[in-house]
Amino acid sequence: MLEVRDLGKRFGGIAAVDGTSLDVAQGEIVALIGPNGAGKTTLFAAITGFVPPDTGHVRFLGETITGLPPHAICARGMVRTFQIVQPFGALTVRENIAVGAHLHHPRRTEALARAEQVAAQVGLDKRLDQPASTLTVAGRKRLELARALATEPKLLLLDEVMAGLNPTEISEIVPVVRAIRDSGVTVMLIEHVMQAVVSLSDRAYVLNNGRIIASGTTAEVASDPNVIEAYLGHGAAERVKTQLQAGHAS
């Protein structure tokens, strides 16, 4: 479904994304993980047209989309959420979701009806007439998810949709994301909440300094020495190995 090949993006002398390649197959939930500053959000932005890549190409559903603007990529069926949620505060939840629905439903009545359906998917059906500005952090995260879903995507890219949530809120939104995949929407997500990554993801890619350093199942990448070093620092892999050996010995 999604093919990213040798994608690169520089900002001055810094390579935020450095020759990155990855694939997402239809029906998967794929995680993109890595330490802060690894280039994950920049990679999402380059894939979805918010920043033009300097090198490489992106193919979606068999067609090259490199260089297309975000609205054109969205119309083809790929949409992303944003880590910093900025709803239209003066509008209601229903109206915010309808903004996305207008992509395929130009008539206001149809867009508002679609908004109600999407709100039910993400657990906002009882808050439809509530001003978006009055939502909690968890409510705003769900609204961001709903606005993207309203565009009726085939591939949904989620940028830390669980950031800022407490453990209870995380446990409540995990099945929502899983149900979205089960409804036929493929999902790729950036996430630091490893509980959610392990619970949701079929596969994971690990990005560090703009490069993919590991890929595979969550169990495989979590035990990869390069991943441990990236998250915990130089020498960490050997320390973890020693601790595990000591634990087994005792």
Short mmCIF file of N, CA and C in Angstrom, two decimals, residues 72-202:
data_model
loop_
_atom_site.label_atom_id
_atom_site.label_comp_id
_atom_site.label_asym_id
_atom_site.label_seq_id
_atom_site.Cartn_x
_atom_site.Cartn_y
_atom_site.Cartn_z
N ALA A 72 -4.03 16.95 -2.03
CA ALA A 72 -4.12 15.97 -3.11
C ALA A 72 -3.85 14.56 -2.59
N ILE A 73 -2.91 14.44 -1.66
CA ILE A 73 -2.62 13.13 -1.06
C ILE A 73 -3.79 12.68 -0.22
N CYS A 74 -4.40 13.61 0.50
CA CYS A 74 -5.59 13.29 1.31
C CYS A 74 -6.72 12.79 0.42
N ALA A 75 -6.91 13.43 -0.71
CA ALA A 75 -7.98 13.03 -1.63
C ALA A 75 -7.76 11.63 -2.19
N ARG A 76 -6.49 11.19 -2.23
CA ARG A 76 -6.18 9.84 -2.72
C ARG A 76 -6.36 8.78 -1.63
N GLY A 77 -6.51 9.25 -0.38
CA GLY A 77 -6.82 8.30 0.68
C GLY A 77 -5.79 8.14 1.78
N MET A 78 -4.82 9.07 1.87
CA MET A 78 -3.85 9.03 2.97
C MET A 78 -3.91 10.33 3.75
N VAL A 79 -4.08 10.23 5.06
CA VAL A 79 -4.21 11.42 5.89
C VAL A 79 -3.44 11.21 7.19
N ARG A 80 -2.99 12.30 7.79
CA ARG A 80 -2.23 12.21 9.04
C ARG A 80 -2.90 13.06 10.12
N THR A 81 -2.60 12.71 11.37
CA THR A 81 -2.96 13.57 12.49
C THR A 81 -1.71 14.31 12.93
N PHE A 82 -1.89 15.23 13.88
CA PHE A 82 -0.77 16.03 14.35
C PHE A 82 -0.57 15.84 15.85
N GLN A 83 0.69 15.86 16.25
CA GLN A 83 1.04 15.67 17.65
C GLN A 83 0.48 16.80 18.51
N ILE A 84 0.58 18.02 18.01
CA ILE A 84 0.00 19.18 18.71
C ILE A 84 -1.39 19.41 18.14
N VAL A 85 -2.39 19.14 18.96
CA VAL A 85 -3.78 19.17 18.50
C VAL A 85 -4.30 20.61 18.53
N GLN A 86 -4.85 21.06 17.40
CA GLN A 86 -5.36 22.43 17.30
C GLN A 86 -6.74 22.42 16.64
N PRO A 87 -7.77 22.08 17.41
CA PRO A 87 -9.12 22.10 16.84
C PRO A 87 -9.61 23.52 16.64
N PHE A 88 -10.68 23.67 15.88
CA PHE A 88 -11.32 24.97 15.74
C PHE A 88 -12.14 25.20 17.01
N GLY A 89 -11.57 25.94 17.94
CA GLY A 89 -12.14 26.06 19.28
C GLY A 89 -13.54 26.65 19.32
N ALA A 90 -13.85 27.54 18.38
CA ALA A 90 -15.16 28.19 18.39
C ALA A 90 -16.25 27.31 17.79
N LEU A 91 -15.86 26.22 17.15
CA LEU A 91 -16.83 25.31 16.54
C LEU A 91 -17.14 24.16 17.49
N THR A 92 -18.26 23.53 17.27
CA THR A 92 -18.62 22.35 18.06
C THR A 92 -17.82 21.13 17.58
N VAL A 93 -17.87 20.07 18.36
CA VAL A 93 -17.24 18.82 17.96
C VAL A 93 -17.80 18.36 16.62
N ARG A 94 -19.10 18.42 16.47
CA ARG A 94 -19.75 18.01 15.21
C ARG A 94 -19.21 18.82 14.03
N GLU A 95 -19.11 20.12 14.20
CA GLU A 95 -18.66 20.99 13.12
C GLU A 95 -17.18 20.76 12.78
N ASN A 96 -16.37 20.51 13.81
CA ASN A 96 -14.95 20.20 13.57
C ASN A 96 -14.80 18.96 12.72
N ILE A 97 -15.54 17.92 13.05
CA ILE A 97 -15.44 16.67 12.30
C ILE A 97 -15.97 16.84 10.89
N ALA A 98 -17.01 17.65 10.75
CA ALA A 98 -17.61 17.89 9.43
C ALA A 98 -16.63 18.56 8.47
N VAL A 99 -15.66 19.31 9.00
CA VAL A 99 -14.65 19.94 8.14
C VAL A 99 -13.94 18.87 7.31
N GLY A 100 -13.56 17.77 7.96
CA GLY A 100 -12.93 16.67 7.23
C GLY A 100 -13.89 15.96 6.31
N ALA A 101 -15.13 15.82 6.76
CA ALA A 101 -16.14 15.10 5.97
C ALA A 101 -16.48 15.81 4.67
N HIS A 102 -16.25 17.13 4.62
CA HIS A 102 -16.57 17.89 3.41
C HIS A 102 -15.73 17.45 2.21
N LEU A 103 -14.63 16.73 2.44
CA LEU A 103 -13.81 16.26 1.32
C LEU A 103 -14.63 15.40 0.36
N HIS A 104 -15.48 14.54 0.92
CA HIS A 104 -16.30 13.65 0.08
C HIS A 104 -17.79 13.96 0.16
N HIS A 105 -18.17 14.88 1.04
CA HIS A 105 -19.58 15.21 1.22
C HIS A 105 -19.74 16.74 1.18
N PRO A 106 -19.82 17.31 -0.01
CA PRO A 106 -19.86 18.78 -0.13
C PRO A 106 -21.09 19.43 0.49
N ARG A 107 -22.21 18.71 0.54
CA ARG A 107 -23.42 19.28 1.13
C ARG A 107 -23.29 19.28 2.66
N ARG A 108 -23.63 20.40 3.27
CA ARG A 108 -23.46 20.55 4.72
C ARG A 108 -24.23 19.47 5.50
N THR A 109 -25.45 19.19 5.09
CA THR A 109 -26.25 18.20 5.81
C THR A 109 -25.59 16.82 5.76
N GLU A 110 -25.01 16.48 4.62
CA GLU A 110 -24.33 15.19 4.48
C GLU A 110 -23.06 15.15 5.34
N ALA A 111 -22.31 16.25 5.34
CA ALA A 111 -21.07 16.30 6.12
C ALA A 111 -21.36 16.20 7.61
N LEU A 112 -22.41 16.85 8.07
CA LEU A 112 -22.78 16.78 9.48
C LEU A 112 -23.26 15.38 9.86
N ALA A 113 -23.96 14.73 8.95
CA ALA A 113 -24.41 13.36 9.21
C ALA A 113 -23.22 12.42 9.29
N ARG A 114 -22.26 12.61 8.40
CA ARG A 114 -21.04 11.80 8.43
C ARG A 114 -20.27 12.06 9.73
N ALA A 115 -20.28 13.30 10.19
CA ALA A 115 -19.60 13.65 11.43
C ALA A 115 -20.16 12.86 12.61
N GLU A 116 -21.47 12.66 12.63
CA GLU A 116 -22.09 11.90 13.70
C GLU A 116 -21.62 10.45 13.69
N GLN A 117 -21.51 9.87 12.50
CA GLN A 117 -21.05 8.49 12.38
C GLN A 117 -19.61 8.34 12.89
N VAL A 118 -18.76 9.27 12.51
CA VAL A 118 -17.35 9.21 12.91
C VAL A 118 -17.21 9.45 14.42
N ALA A 119 -18.00 10.37 14.94
CA ALA A 119 -17.96 10.64 16.38
C ALA A 119 -18.26 9.39 17.19
N ALA A 120 -19.20 8.59 16.70
CA ALA A 120 -19.54 7.35 17.39
C ALA A 120 -18.36 6.38 17.36
N GLN A 121 -17.58 6.38 16.27
CA GLN A 121 -16.43 5.49 16.15
C GLN A 121 -15.37 5.78 17.21
N VAL A 122 -15.21 7.06 17.56
CA VAL A 122 -14.13 7.45 18.48
C VAL A 122 -14.64 7.81 19.87
N GLY A 123 -15.92 7.56 20.14
CA GLY A 123 -16.45 7.80 21.47
C GLY A 123 -16.77 9.24 21.79
N LEU A 124 -17.08 10.03 20.77
CA LEU A 124 -17.44 11.44 20.99
C LEU A 124 -18.90 11.72 20.67
N ASP A 125 -19.71 10.66 20.50
CA ASP A 125 -21.09 10.85 20.08
C ASP A 125 -21.93 11.61 21.11
N LYS A 126 -21.53 11.61 22.38
CA LYS A 126 -22.28 12.33 23.39
C LYS A 126 -21.79 13.76 23.58
N ARG A 127 -20.80 14.15 22.79
CA ARG A 127 -20.22 15.49 22.92
C ARG A 127 -20.33 16.29 21.61
N LEU A 128 -21.19 15.86 20.72
CA LEU A 128 -21.27 16.46 19.40
C LEU A 128 -21.54 17.96 19.43
N ASP A 129 -22.35 18.41 20.37
CA ASP A 129 -22.71 19.83 20.41
C ASP A 129 -21.87 20.63 21.40
N GLN A 130 -20.84 20.01 21.93
CA GLN A 130 -19.94 20.67 22.87
C GLN A 130 -18.89 21.48 22.11
N PRO A 131 -18.60 22.71 22.53
CA PRO A 131 -17.53 23.47 21.87
C PRO A 131 -16.20 22.73 22.00
N ALA A 132 -15.44 22.67 20.93
CA ALA A 132 -14.18 21.94 20.94
C ALA A 132 -13.21 22.51 21.98
N SER A 133 -13.32 23.80 22.25
CA SER A 133 -12.41 24.45 23.20
C SER A 133 -12.59 23.93 24.62
N THR A 134 -13.71 23.29 24.91
CA THR A 134 -13.98 22.82 26.28
C THR A 134 -13.59 21.36 26.48
N LEU A 135 -13.07 20.70 25.46
CA LEU A 135 -12.69 19.30 25.58
C LEU A 135 -11.43 19.14 26.43
N THR A 136 -11.31 18.02 27.11
CA THR A 136 -10.09 17.66 27.81
C THR A 136 -9.02 17.28 26.79
N VAL A 137 -7.79 17.03 27.28
CA VAL A 137 -6.73 16.59 26.39
C VAL A 137 -7.13 15.30 25.68
N ALA A 138 -7.69 14.36 26.43
CA ALA A 138 -8.12 13.09 25.84
C ALA A 138 -9.21 13.33 24.80
N GLY A 139 -10.14 14.24 25.09
CA GLY A 139 -11.20 14.56 24.14
C GLY A 139 -10.66 15.18 22.87
N ARG A 140 -9.65 16.05 23.02
CA ARG A 140 -9.06 16.69 21.85
C ARG A 140 -8.29 15.69 20.99
N LYS A 141 -7.65 14.73 21.63
CA LYS A 141 -6.96 13.68 20.88
C LYS A 141 -7.96 12.87 20.06
N ARG A 142 -9.09 12.55 20.67
CA ARG A 142 -10.12 11.81 19.94
C ARG A 142 -10.70 12.65 18.80
N LEU A 143 -10.83 13.95 19.03
CA LEU A 143 -11.34 14.82 17.98
C LEU A 143 -10.36 14.90 16.81
N GLU A 144 -9.07 14.97 17.10
CA GLU A 144 -8.06 14.98 16.04
C GLU A 144 -8.16 13.70 15.21
N LEU A 145 -8.34 12.60 15.89
CA LEU A 145 -8.52 11.31 15.22
C LEU A 145 -9.77 11.31 14.36
N ALA A 146 -10.86 11.86 14.91
CA ALA A 146 -12.14 11.90 14.19
C ALA A 146 -12.06 12.79 12.95
N ARG A 147 -11.39 13.92 13.05
CA ARG A 147 -11.29 14.83 11.90
C ARG A 147 -10.56 14.15 10.74
N ALA A 148 -9.52 13.35 11.08
CA ALA A 148 -8.80 12.62 10.04
C ALA A 148 -9.67 11.50 9.46
N LEU A 149 -10.35 10.78 10.33
CA LEU A 149 -11.21 9.68 9.88
C LEU A 149 -12.34 10.16 8.98
N ALA A 150 -12.80 11.38 9.22
CA ALA A 150 -13.92 11.91 8.45
C ALA A 150 -13.59 12.08 6.98
N THR A 151 -12.30 12.12 6.64
CA THR A 151 -11.89 12.22 5.24
C THR A 151 -11.98 10.87 4.52
N GLU A 152 -12.37 9.82 5.27
CA GLU A 152 -12.54 8.48 4.73
C GLU A 152 -11.24 7.94 4.13
N PRO A 153 -10.18 7.89 4.95
CA PRO A 153 -8.87 7.45 4.44
C PRO A 153 -8.78 5.95 4.24
N LYS A 154 -7.84 5.57 3.41
CA LYS A 154 -7.45 4.17 3.27
C LYS A 154 -6.25 3.87 4.18
N LEU A 155 -5.41 4.91 4.37
CA LEU A 155 -4.24 4.81 5.24
C LEU A 155 -4.23 6.00 6.18
N LEU A 156 -4.16 5.72 7.47
CA LEU A 156 -4.21 6.76 8.51
C LEU A 156 -2.88 6.78 9.25
N LEU A 157 -2.21 7.94 9.25
CA LEU A 157 -0.95 8.11 9.94
C LEU A 157 -1.20 8.89 11.23
N LEU A 158 -0.93 8.25 12.36
CA LEU A 158 -1.22 8.84 13.67
C LEU A 158 0.08 9.28 14.34
N ASP A 159 0.18 10.58 14.63
CA ASP A 159 1.39 11.13 15.26
C ASP A 159 1.15 11.32 16.75
N GLU A 160 1.56 10.33 17.53
CA GLU A 160 1.47 10.36 19.00
C GLU A 160 0.06 10.70 19.48
N VAL A 161 -0.90 9.93 19.03
CA VAL A 161 -2.29 10.16 19.40
C VAL A 161 -2.52 9.89 20.90
N MET A 162 -1.58 9.21 21.55
CA MET A 162 -1.73 8.90 22.97
C MET A 162 -0.86 9.75 23.88
N ALA A 163 -0.10 10.67 23.30
CA ALA A 163 0.77 11.53 24.11
C ALA A 163 -0.07 12.40 25.04
N GLY A 164 0.34 12.48 26.30
CA GLY A 164 -0.37 13.31 27.26
C GLY A 164 -1.53 12.63 27.95
N LEU A 165 -1.82 11.38 27.58
CA LEU A 165 -2.93 10.66 28.19
C LEU A 165 -2.45 9.85 29.39
N ASN A 166 -3.35 9.67 30.36
CA ASN A 166 -3.00 8.85 31.51
C ASN A 166 -3.24 7.37 31.16
N PRO A 167 -2.78 6.45 32.01
CA PRO A 167 -2.90 5.02 31.68
C PRO A 167 -4.33 4.57 31.38
N THR A 168 -5.30 5.09 32.10
CA THR A 168 -6.69 4.71 31.85
C THR A 168 -7.14 5.18 30.47
N GLU A 169 -6.78 6.43 30.12
CA GLU A 169 -7.17 6.98 28.82
C GLU A 169 -6.48 6.23 27.68
N ILE A 170 -5.24 5.81 27.92
CA ILE A 170 -4.52 5.02 26.90
C ILE A 170 -5.22 3.69 26.68
N SER A 171 -5.59 3.02 27.78
CA SER A 171 -6.26 1.72 27.66
C SER A 171 -7.61 1.84 26.96
N GLU A 172 -8.22 3.03 27.04
CA GLU A 172 -9.51 3.24 26.39
C GLU A 172 -9.38 3.54 24.89
N ILE A 173 -8.27 4.16 24.50
CA ILE A 173 -8.14 4.54 23.09
C ILE A 173 -7.50 3.43 22.24
N VAL A 174 -6.78 2.51 22.88
CA VAL A 174 -6.17 1.40 22.13
C VAL A 174 -7.22 0.60 21.35
N PRO A 175 -8.33 0.18 21.99
CA PRO A 175 -9.34 -0.55 21.20
C PRO A 175 -9.99 0.29 20.12
N VAL A 176 -10.02 1.61 20.28
CA VAL A 176 -10.57 2.49 19.25
C VAL A 176 -9.70 2.41 17.99
N VAL A 177 -8.38 2.47 18.18
CA VAL A 177 -7.46 2.39 17.05
C VAL A 177 -7.55 1.01 16.40
N ARG A 178 -7.64 -0.02 17.21
CA ARG A 178 -7.75 -1.37 16.66
C ARG A 178 -9.03 -1.54 15.85
N ALA A 179 -10.13 -0.96 16.35
CA ALA A 179 -11.41 -1.05 15.63
C ALA A 179 -11.35 -0.29 14.31
N ILE A 180 -10.58 0.79 14.26
CA ILE A 180 -10.42 1.54 13.01
C ILE A 180 -9.75 0.65 11.97
N ARG A 181 -8.69 -0.07 12.39
CA ARG A 181 -8.04 -1.00 11.47
C ARG A 181 -9.01 -2.09 11.04
N ASP A 182 -9.78 -2.61 11.99
CA ASP A 182 -10.70 -3.69 11.67
C ASP A 182 -11.82 -3.24 10.73
N SER A 183 -12.06 -1.93 10.68
CA SER A 183 -13.08 -1.39 9.77
C SER A 183 -12.57 -1.26 8.34
N GLY A 184 -11.26 -1.52 8.14
CA GLY A 184 -10.70 -1.47 6.80
C GLY A 184 -9.69 -0.37 6.54
N VAL A 185 -9.33 0.38 7.59
CA VAL A 185 -8.37 1.47 7.45
C VAL A 185 -7.00 1.00 7.96
N THR A 186 -6.01 1.02 7.09
CA THR A 186 -4.65 0.66 7.49
C THR A 186 -4.07 1.79 8.34
N VAL A 187 -3.26 1.43 9.34
CA VAL A 187 -2.77 2.43 10.29
C VAL A 187 -1.25 2.36 10.41
N MET A 188 -0.62 3.53 10.37
CA MET A 188 0.78 3.66 10.75
C MET A 188 0.85 4.69 11.86
N LEU A 189 1.56 4.39 12.93
CA LEU A 189 1.54 5.30 14.06
C LEU A 189 2.92 5.57 14.63
N ILE A 190 3.14 6.83 14.99
CA ILE A 190 4.29 7.22 15.79
C ILE A 190 3.83 7.17 17.24
N GLU A 191 4.59 6.47 18.07
CA GLU A 191 4.13 6.35 19.46
C GLU A 191 5.31 6.08 20.39
N HIS A 192 5.28 6.73 21.57
CA HIS A 192 6.26 6.48 22.61
C HIS A 192 5.71 5.57 23.69
N VAL A 193 4.41 5.38 23.72
CA VAL A 193 3.80 4.52 24.73
C VAL A 193 3.97 3.08 24.29
N MET A 194 4.98 2.42 24.84
CA MET A 194 5.33 1.08 24.37
C MET A 194 4.23 0.06 24.65
N GLN A 195 3.46 0.29 25.72
CA GLN A 195 2.32 -0.58 26.00
C GLN A 195 1.38 -0.63 24.80
N ALA A 196 1.13 0.54 24.21
CA ALA A 196 0.24 0.62 23.06
C ALA A 196 0.90 0.03 21.81
N VAL A 197 2.19 0.28 21.64
CA VAL A 197 2.91 -0.25 20.48
C VAL A 197 2.86 -1.77 20.47
N VAL A 198 3.15 -2.37 21.63
CA VAL A 198 3.15 -3.83 21.73
C VAL A 198 1.75 -4.39 21.53
N SER A 199 0.76 -3.72 22.10
CA SER A 199 -0.61 -4.20 22.03
C SER A 199 -1.19 -4.10 20.62
N LEU A 200 -0.84 -3.05 19.90
CA LEU A 200 -1.49 -2.75 18.63
C LEU A 200 -0.75 -3.23 17.39
N SER A 201 0.56 -3.15 17.41
CA SER A 201 1.31 -3.20 16.15
C SER A 201 1.59 -4.61 15.66
N ASP A 202 1.45 -4.78 14.35
CA ASP A 202 1.88 -6.02 13.71
C ASP A 202 3.39 -6.01 13.51
#
